[in-house]
mmCIF file of C-alpha atoms and ligand atoms in Angstrom:
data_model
loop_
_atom_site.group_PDB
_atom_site.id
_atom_site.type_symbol
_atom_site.label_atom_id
_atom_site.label_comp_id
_atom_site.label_asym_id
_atom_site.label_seq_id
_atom_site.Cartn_x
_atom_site.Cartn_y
_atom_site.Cartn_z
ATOM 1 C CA UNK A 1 174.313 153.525 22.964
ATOM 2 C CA UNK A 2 170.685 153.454 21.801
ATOM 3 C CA UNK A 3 169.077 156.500 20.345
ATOM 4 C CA UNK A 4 165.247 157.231 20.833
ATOM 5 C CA UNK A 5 163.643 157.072 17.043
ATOM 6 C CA UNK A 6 161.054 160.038 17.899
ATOM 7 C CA UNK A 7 163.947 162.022 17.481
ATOM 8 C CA UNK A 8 165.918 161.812 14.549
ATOM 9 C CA UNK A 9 169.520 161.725 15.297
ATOM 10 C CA UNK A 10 170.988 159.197 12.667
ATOM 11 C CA UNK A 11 169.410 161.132 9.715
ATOM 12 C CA UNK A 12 170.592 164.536 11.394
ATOM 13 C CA UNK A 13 174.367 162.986 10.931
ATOM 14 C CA UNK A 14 173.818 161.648 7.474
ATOM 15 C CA UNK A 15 172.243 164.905 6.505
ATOM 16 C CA UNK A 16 174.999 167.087 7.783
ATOM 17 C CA UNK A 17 178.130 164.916 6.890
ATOM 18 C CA UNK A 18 176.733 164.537 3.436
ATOM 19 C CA UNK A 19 177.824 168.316 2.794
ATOM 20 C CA UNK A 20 180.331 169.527 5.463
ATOM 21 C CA UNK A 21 184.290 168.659 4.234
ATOM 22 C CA UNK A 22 185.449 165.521 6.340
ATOM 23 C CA UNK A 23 187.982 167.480 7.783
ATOM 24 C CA UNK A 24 185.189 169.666 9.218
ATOM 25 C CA UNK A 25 182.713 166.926 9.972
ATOM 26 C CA UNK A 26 183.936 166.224 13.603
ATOM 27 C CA UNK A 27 183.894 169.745 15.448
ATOM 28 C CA UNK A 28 185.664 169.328 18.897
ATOM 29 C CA UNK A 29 183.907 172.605 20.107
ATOM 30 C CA UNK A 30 180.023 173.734 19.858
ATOM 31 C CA UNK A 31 179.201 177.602 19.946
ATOM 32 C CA UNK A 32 175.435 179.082 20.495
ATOM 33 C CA UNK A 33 175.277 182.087 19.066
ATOM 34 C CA UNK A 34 172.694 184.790 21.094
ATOM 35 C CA UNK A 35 170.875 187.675 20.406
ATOM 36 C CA UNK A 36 173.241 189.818 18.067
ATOM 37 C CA UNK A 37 176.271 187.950 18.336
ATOM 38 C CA UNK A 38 175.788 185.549 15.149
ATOM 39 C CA UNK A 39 178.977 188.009 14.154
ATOM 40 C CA UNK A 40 181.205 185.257 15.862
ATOM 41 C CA UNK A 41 181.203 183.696 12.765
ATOM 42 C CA UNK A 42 183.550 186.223 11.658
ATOM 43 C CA UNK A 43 185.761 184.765 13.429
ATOM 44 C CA UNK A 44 185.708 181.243 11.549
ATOM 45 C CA UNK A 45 187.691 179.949 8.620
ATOM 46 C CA UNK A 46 186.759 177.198 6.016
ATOM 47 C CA UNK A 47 183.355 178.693 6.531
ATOM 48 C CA UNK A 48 180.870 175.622 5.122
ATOM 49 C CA UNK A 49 177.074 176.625 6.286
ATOM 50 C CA UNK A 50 174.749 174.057 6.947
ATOM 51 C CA UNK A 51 170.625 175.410 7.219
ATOM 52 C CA UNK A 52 168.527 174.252 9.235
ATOM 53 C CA UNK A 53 165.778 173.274 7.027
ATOM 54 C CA UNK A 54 167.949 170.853 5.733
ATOM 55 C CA UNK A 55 168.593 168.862 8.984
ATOM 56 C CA UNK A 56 165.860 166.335 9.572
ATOM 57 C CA UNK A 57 164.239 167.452 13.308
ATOM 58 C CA UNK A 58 165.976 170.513 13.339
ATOM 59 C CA UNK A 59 163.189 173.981 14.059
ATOM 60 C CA UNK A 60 163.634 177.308 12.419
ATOM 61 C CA UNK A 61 164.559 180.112 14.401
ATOM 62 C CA UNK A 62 162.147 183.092 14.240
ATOM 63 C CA UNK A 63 163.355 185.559 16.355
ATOM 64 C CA UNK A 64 165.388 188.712 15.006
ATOM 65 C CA UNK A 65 169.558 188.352 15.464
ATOM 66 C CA UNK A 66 169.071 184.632 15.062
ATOM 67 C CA UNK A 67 169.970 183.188 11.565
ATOM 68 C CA UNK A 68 169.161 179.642 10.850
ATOM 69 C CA UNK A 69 172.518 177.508 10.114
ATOM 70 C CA UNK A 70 174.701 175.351 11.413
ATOM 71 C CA UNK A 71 178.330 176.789 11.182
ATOM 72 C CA UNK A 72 181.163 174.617 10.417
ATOM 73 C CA UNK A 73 185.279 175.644 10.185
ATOM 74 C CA UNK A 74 187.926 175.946 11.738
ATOM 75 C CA UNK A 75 189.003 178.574 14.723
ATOM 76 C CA UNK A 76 191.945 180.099 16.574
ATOM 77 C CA UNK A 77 195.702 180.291 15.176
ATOM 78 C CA UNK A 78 197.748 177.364 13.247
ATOM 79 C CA UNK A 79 196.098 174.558 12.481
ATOM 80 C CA UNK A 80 192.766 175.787 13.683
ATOM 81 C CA UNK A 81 190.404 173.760 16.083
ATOM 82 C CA UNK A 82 187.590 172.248 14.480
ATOM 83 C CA UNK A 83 184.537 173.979 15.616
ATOM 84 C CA UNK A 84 180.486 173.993 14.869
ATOM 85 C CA UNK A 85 178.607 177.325 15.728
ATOM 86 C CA UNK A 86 174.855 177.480 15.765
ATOM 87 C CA UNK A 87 174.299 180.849 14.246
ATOM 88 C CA UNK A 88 170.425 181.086 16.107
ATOM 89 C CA UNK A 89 169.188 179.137 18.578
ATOM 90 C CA UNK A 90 165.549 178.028 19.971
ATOM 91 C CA UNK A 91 163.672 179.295 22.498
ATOM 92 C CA UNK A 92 160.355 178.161 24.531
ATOM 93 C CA UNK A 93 158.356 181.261 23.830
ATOM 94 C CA UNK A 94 158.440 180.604 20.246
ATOM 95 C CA UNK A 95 156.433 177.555 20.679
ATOM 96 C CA UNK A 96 158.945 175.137 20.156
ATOM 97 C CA UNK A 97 159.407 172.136 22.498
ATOM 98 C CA UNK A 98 162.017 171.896 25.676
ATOM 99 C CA UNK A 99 162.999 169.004 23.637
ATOM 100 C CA UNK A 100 163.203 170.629 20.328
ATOM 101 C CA UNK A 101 165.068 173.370 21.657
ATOM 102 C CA UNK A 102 167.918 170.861 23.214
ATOM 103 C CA UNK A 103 167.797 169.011 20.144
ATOM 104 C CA UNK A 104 170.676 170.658 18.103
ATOM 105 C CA UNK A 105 172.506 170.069 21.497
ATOM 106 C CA UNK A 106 172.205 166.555 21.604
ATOM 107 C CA UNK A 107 173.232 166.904 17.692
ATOM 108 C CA UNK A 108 176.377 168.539 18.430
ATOM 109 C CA UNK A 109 177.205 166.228 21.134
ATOM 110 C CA UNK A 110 176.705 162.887 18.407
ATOM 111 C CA UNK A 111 179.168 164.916 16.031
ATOM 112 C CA UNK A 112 181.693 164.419 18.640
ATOM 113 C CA UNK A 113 182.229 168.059 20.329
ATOM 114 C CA UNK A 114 183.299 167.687 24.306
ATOM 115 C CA UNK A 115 183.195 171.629 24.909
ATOM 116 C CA UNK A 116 180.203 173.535 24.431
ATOM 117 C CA UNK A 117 180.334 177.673 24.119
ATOM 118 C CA UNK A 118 177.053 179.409 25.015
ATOM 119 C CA UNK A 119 176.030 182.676 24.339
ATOM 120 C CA UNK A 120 173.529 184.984 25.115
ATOM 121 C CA UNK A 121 172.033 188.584 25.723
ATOM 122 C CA UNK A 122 170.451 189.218 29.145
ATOM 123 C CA UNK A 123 169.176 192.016 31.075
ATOM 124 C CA UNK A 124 171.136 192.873 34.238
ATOM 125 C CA UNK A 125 169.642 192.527 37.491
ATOM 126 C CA UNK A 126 172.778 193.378 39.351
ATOM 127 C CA UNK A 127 173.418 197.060 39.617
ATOM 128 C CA UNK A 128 176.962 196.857 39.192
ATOM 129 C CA UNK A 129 176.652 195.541 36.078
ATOM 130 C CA UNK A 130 177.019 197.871 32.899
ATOM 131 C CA UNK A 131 175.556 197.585 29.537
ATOM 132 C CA UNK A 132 177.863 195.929 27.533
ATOM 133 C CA UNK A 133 179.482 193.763 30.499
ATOM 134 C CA UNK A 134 180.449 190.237 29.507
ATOM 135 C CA UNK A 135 179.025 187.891 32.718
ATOM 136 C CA UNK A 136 180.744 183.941 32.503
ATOM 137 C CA UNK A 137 177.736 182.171 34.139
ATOM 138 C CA UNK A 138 178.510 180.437 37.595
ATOM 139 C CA UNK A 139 175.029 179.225 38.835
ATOM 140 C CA UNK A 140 171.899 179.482 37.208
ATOM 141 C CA UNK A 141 168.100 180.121 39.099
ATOM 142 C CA UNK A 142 165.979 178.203 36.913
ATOM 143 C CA UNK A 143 162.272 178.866 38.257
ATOM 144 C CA UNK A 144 160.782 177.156 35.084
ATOM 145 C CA UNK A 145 163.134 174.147 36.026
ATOM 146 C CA UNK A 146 161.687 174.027 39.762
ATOM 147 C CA UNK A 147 157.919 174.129 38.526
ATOM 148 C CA UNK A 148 157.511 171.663 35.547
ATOM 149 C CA UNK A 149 159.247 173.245 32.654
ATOM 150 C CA UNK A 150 162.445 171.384 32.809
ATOM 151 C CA UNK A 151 164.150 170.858 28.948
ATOM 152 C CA UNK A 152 165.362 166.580 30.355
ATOM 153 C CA UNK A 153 161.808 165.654 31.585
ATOM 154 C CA UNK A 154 160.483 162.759 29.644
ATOM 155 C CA UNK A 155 162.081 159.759 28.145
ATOM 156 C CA UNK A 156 165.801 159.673 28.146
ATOM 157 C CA UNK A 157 167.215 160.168 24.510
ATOM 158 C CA UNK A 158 169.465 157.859 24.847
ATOM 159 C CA UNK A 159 170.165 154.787 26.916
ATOM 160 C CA UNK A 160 173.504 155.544 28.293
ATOM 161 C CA UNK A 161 172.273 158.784 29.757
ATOM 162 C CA UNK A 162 171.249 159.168 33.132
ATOM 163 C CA UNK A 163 168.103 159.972 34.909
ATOM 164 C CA UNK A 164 169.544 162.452 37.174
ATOM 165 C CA UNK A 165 171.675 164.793 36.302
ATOM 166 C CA UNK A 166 173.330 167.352 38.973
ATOM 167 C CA UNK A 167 173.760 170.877 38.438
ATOM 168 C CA UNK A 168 176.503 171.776 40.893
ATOM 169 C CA UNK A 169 178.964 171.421 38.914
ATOM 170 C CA UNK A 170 177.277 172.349 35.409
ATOM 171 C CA UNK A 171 179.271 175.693 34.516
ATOM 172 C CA UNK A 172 183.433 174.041 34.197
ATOM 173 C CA UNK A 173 185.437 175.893 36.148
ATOM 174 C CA UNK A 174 188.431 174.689 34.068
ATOM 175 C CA UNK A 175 186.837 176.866 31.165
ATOM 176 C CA UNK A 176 186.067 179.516 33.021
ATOM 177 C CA UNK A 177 189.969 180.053 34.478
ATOM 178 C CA UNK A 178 190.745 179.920 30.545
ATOM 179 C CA UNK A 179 188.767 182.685 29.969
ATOM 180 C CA UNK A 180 190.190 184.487 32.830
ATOM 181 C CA UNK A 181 193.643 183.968 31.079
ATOM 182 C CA UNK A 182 192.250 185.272 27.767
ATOM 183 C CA UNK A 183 190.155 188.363 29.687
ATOM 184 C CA UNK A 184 193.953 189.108 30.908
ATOM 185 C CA UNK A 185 195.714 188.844 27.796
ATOM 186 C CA UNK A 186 193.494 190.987 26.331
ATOM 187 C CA UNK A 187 193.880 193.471 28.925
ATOM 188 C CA UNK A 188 190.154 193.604 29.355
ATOM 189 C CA UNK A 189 188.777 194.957 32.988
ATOM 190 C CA UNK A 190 187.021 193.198 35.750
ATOM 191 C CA UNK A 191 184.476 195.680 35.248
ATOM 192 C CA UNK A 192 184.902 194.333 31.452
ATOM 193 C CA UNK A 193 184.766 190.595 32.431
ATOM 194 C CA UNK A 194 183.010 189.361 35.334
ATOM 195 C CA UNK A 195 181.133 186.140 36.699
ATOM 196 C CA UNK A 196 177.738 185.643 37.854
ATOM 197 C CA UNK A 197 174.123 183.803 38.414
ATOM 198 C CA UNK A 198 171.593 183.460 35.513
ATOM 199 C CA UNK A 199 168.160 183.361 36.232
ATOM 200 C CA UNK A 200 166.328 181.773 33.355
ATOM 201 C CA UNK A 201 162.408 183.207 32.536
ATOM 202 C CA UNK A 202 160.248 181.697 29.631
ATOM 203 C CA UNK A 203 159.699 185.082 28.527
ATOM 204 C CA UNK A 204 158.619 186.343 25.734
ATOM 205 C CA UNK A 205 157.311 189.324 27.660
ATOM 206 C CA UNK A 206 160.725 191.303 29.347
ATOM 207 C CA UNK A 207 160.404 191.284 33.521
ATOM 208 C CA UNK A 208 157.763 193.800 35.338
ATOM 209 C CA UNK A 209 159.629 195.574 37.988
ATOM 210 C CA UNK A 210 158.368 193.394 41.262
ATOM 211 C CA UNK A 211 160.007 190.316 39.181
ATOM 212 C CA UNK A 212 163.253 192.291 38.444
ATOM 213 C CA UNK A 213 163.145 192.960 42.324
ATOM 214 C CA UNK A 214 162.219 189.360 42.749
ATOM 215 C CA UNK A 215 164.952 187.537 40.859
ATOM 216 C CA UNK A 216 167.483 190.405 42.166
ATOM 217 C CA UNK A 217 166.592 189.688 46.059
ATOM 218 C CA UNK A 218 167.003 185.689 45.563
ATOM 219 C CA UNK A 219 170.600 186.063 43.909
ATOM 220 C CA UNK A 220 170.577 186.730 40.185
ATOM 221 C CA UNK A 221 172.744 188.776 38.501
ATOM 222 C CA UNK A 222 171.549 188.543 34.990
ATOM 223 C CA UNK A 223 168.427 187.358 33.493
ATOM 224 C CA UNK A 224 167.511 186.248 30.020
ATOM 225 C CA UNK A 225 165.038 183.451 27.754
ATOM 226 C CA UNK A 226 167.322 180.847 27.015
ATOM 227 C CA UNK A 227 170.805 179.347 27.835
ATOM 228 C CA UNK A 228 169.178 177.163 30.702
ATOM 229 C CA UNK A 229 167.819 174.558 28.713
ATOM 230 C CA UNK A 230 170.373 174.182 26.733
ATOM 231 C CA UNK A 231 172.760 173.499 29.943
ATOM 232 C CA UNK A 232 171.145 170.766 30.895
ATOM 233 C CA UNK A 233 171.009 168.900 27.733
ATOM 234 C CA UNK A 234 174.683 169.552 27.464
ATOM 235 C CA UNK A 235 175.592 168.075 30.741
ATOM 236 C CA UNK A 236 173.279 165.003 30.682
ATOM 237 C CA UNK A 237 175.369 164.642 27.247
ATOM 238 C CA UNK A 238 178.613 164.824 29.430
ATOM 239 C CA UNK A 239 179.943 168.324 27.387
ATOM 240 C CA UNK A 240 181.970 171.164 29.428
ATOM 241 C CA UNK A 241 179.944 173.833 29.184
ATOM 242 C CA UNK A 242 180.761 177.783 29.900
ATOM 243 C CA UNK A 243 178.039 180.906 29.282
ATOM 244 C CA UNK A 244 178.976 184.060 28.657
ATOM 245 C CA UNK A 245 176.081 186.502 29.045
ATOM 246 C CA UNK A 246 175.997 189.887 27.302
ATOM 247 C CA UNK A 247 174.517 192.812 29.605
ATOM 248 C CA UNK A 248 172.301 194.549 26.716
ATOM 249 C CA UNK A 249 170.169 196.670 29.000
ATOM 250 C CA UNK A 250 169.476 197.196 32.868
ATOM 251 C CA UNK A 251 166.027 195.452 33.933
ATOM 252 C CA UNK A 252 163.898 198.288 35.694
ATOM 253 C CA UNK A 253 163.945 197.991 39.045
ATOM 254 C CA UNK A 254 162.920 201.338 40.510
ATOM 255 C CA UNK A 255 163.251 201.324 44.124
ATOM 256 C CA UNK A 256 159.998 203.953 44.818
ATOM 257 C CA UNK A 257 157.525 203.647 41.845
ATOM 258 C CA UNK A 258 155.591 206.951 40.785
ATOM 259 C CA UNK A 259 153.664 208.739 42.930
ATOM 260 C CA UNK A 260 150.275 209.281 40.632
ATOM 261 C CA UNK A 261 148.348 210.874 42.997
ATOM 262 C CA UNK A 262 150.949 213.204 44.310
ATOM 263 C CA UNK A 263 151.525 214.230 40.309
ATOM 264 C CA UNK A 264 147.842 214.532 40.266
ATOM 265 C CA UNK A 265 147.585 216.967 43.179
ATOM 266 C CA UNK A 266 150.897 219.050 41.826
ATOM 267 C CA UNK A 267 148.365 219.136 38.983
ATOM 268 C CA UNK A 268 145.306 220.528 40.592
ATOM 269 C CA UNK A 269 147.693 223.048 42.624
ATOM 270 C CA UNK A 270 148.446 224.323 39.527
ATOM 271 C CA UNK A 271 152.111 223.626 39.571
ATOM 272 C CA UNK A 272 154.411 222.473 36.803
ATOM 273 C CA UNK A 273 154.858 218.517 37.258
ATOM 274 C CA UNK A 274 158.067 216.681 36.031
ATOM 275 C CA UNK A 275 157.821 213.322 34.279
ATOM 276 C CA UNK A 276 160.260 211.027 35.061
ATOM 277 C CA UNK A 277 161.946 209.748 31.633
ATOM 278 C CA UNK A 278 159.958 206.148 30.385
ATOM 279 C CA UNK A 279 162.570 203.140 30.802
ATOM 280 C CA UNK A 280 161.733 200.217 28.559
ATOM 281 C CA UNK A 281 163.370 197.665 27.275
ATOM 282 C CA UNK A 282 163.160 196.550 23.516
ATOM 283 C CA UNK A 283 164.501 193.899 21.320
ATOM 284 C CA UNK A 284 166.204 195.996 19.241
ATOM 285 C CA UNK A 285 168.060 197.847 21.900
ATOM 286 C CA UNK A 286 169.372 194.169 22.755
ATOM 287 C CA UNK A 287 170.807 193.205 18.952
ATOM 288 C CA UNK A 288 172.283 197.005 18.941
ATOM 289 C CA UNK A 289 174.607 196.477 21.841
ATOM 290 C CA UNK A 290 175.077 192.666 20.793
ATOM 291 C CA UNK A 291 176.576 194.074 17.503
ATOM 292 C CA UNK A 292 177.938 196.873 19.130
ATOM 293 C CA UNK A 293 179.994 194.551 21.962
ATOM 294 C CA UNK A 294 180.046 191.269 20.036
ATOM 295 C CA UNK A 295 183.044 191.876 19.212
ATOM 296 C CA UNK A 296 184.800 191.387 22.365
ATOM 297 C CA UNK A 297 182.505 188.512 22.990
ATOM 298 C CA UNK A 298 184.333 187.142 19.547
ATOM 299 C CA UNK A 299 187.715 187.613 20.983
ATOM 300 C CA UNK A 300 187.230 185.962 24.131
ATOM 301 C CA UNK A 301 185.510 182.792 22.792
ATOM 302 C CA UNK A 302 188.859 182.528 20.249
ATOM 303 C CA UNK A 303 190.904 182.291 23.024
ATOM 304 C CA UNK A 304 189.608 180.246 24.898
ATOM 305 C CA UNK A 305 188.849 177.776 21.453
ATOM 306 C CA UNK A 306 192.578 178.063 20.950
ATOM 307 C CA UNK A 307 193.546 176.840 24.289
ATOM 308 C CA UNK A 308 191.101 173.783 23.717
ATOM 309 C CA UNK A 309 193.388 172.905 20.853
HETATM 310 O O1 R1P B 1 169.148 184.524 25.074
HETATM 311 P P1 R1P B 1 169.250 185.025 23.678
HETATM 312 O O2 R1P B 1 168.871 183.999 22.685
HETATM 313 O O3 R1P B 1 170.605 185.624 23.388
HETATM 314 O O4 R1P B 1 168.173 186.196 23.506
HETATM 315 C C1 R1P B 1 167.772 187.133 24.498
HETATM 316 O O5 R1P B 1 167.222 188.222 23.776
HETATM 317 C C2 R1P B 1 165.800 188.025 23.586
HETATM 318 C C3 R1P B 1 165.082 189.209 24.166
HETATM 319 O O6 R1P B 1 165.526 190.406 23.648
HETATM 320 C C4 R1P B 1 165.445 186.761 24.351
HETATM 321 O O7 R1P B 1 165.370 185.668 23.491
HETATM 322 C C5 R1P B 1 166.587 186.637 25.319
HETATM 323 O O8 R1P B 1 166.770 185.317 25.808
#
């Protein structure tokens, strides 16, 4: 295997495995962490925290919920499985690079993980989903992908990887009956637990209503900023890969919008007019249900580490 030398891979290695314990330096699993839910750390022994400033082509994270380390330990019961948890991830809309963004990916995949764990926050599209709803991805709807704004165009980063990569198959339907299992052991609902489609937006700005419509009407369930990218690195890198979305907030998708002019006229006829109650999404709603939920989200991702062991 030949790595490309615009990225730097080899001194991303040596950098890491020059502090992490060598029992820690070959992680079998690879966790994202998402909006809010860098609290699955908790859940992670021998602790050793790696920043990434110190990892040569590694980016900061600057959004809010999203520290800046790589997480190395050990998880589940016994023995513990090896794990490495990105406590923050990248996004587009930050102005880094599709290929930055994949980058600690394609890191995690040279450190020798096979499974890869990906979490995020998302808005739901699909009515029957309630806030706090955990959604294991089963498709994604990647309009960015379909238009030019795909994270494996340009040169392959390695020589053994190939060209094409299909997507039918990119969410492992061997993880997802594990966490099925570990949904049931912990007695959690299938209003609790569910499966669905992403649809993956560039963001930063949240959806207008006609685009919540939009994405609803051509099969999403949830929608969010990230996650998407980091799929398809992962499979042109060979990993198993699962999602688990977090339902922070509904997306706005009022069937009838206001009538102005019929307010206005109320108005004019004197009459008392009632305002309908201002629905908007913020950030910080998002990292208040990730803490609030994570912790479920925590449990589940255990399990199904455990079962990897
Ligand atoms: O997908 P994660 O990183 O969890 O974050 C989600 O939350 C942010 C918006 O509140 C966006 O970045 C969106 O993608």
């Amino acid at each position: 295997m030949h790595d490309f030398p615009d990225l730097p891979f080899d001194a991303a290695i040596e950098a890491i495995k020059a502090t992490v314990p060598s029992h820690l330096q070959s992680p079998r699993v690879g966790i994202v962490c998402g909006s809010g839910l860098s609290g699955l750390v908790d859940s992670i022994r021998d602790l050793h925290l790696v920043p990434y400033n110190t990892i040569p082509g590694f980016a900061e994270s600057t959004v809010p919920g999203h520290k800046s380390s790589l997480a190395f330990g050990l998880m589940g019961s016994g023995e513990g499985v090896p794990v490495v948890a990105m406590l923050g991830r990248f996004h587009p809309y930050e102005g880094h690079d599709l290929r930055v963004v994949v980058y600690p990916i394609r890191v995690m995949a040279r450190l020798g993980i096979t499974n890869l764990i990906l979490t995020n926050a998302a808005g739901g599209l699909n009515p029957n989903l309630a806030v706090g709803t955990i959604v294991a991805l089963h498709d994604h709807l990647a309009l960015p992908n379909m238009t030019g704004m795909n994270a494996l165009l340009g040169p392959l980063t390695s020589s053994s990887h190939a060209r094409f990569v299909p997507l039918s198959d990119a969410y492992s339907p061997a993880l997802r009956r594990l966490l099925f299992l570990g949904a049931h052991h912990l007695g959690l609902s299938a209003d609790e637990v569910t499966e669905g489609t992403y649809a993956w937006v560039s963001g930063p700005t949240y959806e207008s209503p006609a685009e919540g419509r939009f994405l609803r009407l051509v099969g999403a369930d949830v929608v969010g900023m990230s996650t998407v990218p980091e799929v398809l690195a992962a499979r042109q890198e060979g990993l198993n890969v699962m999602a688990l979305s977090l339902v922070t907030n509904a997306v706005v998708i009022p069937e009838t919008y206001r009538d102005i002019r019929a307010e206005v006229a109320t108005e004019l006829a004197g009459k008392p007019v009632e305002l309908p109650p201002a629905q908007v999404v913020s950030h910080e709603e998002v990292l208040e249900i990730g803490k609030a939920k994570g912790q479920v989200m925590m449990k589940l991702v255990e399990y199904v580490v455990s079962a990897l062991s």
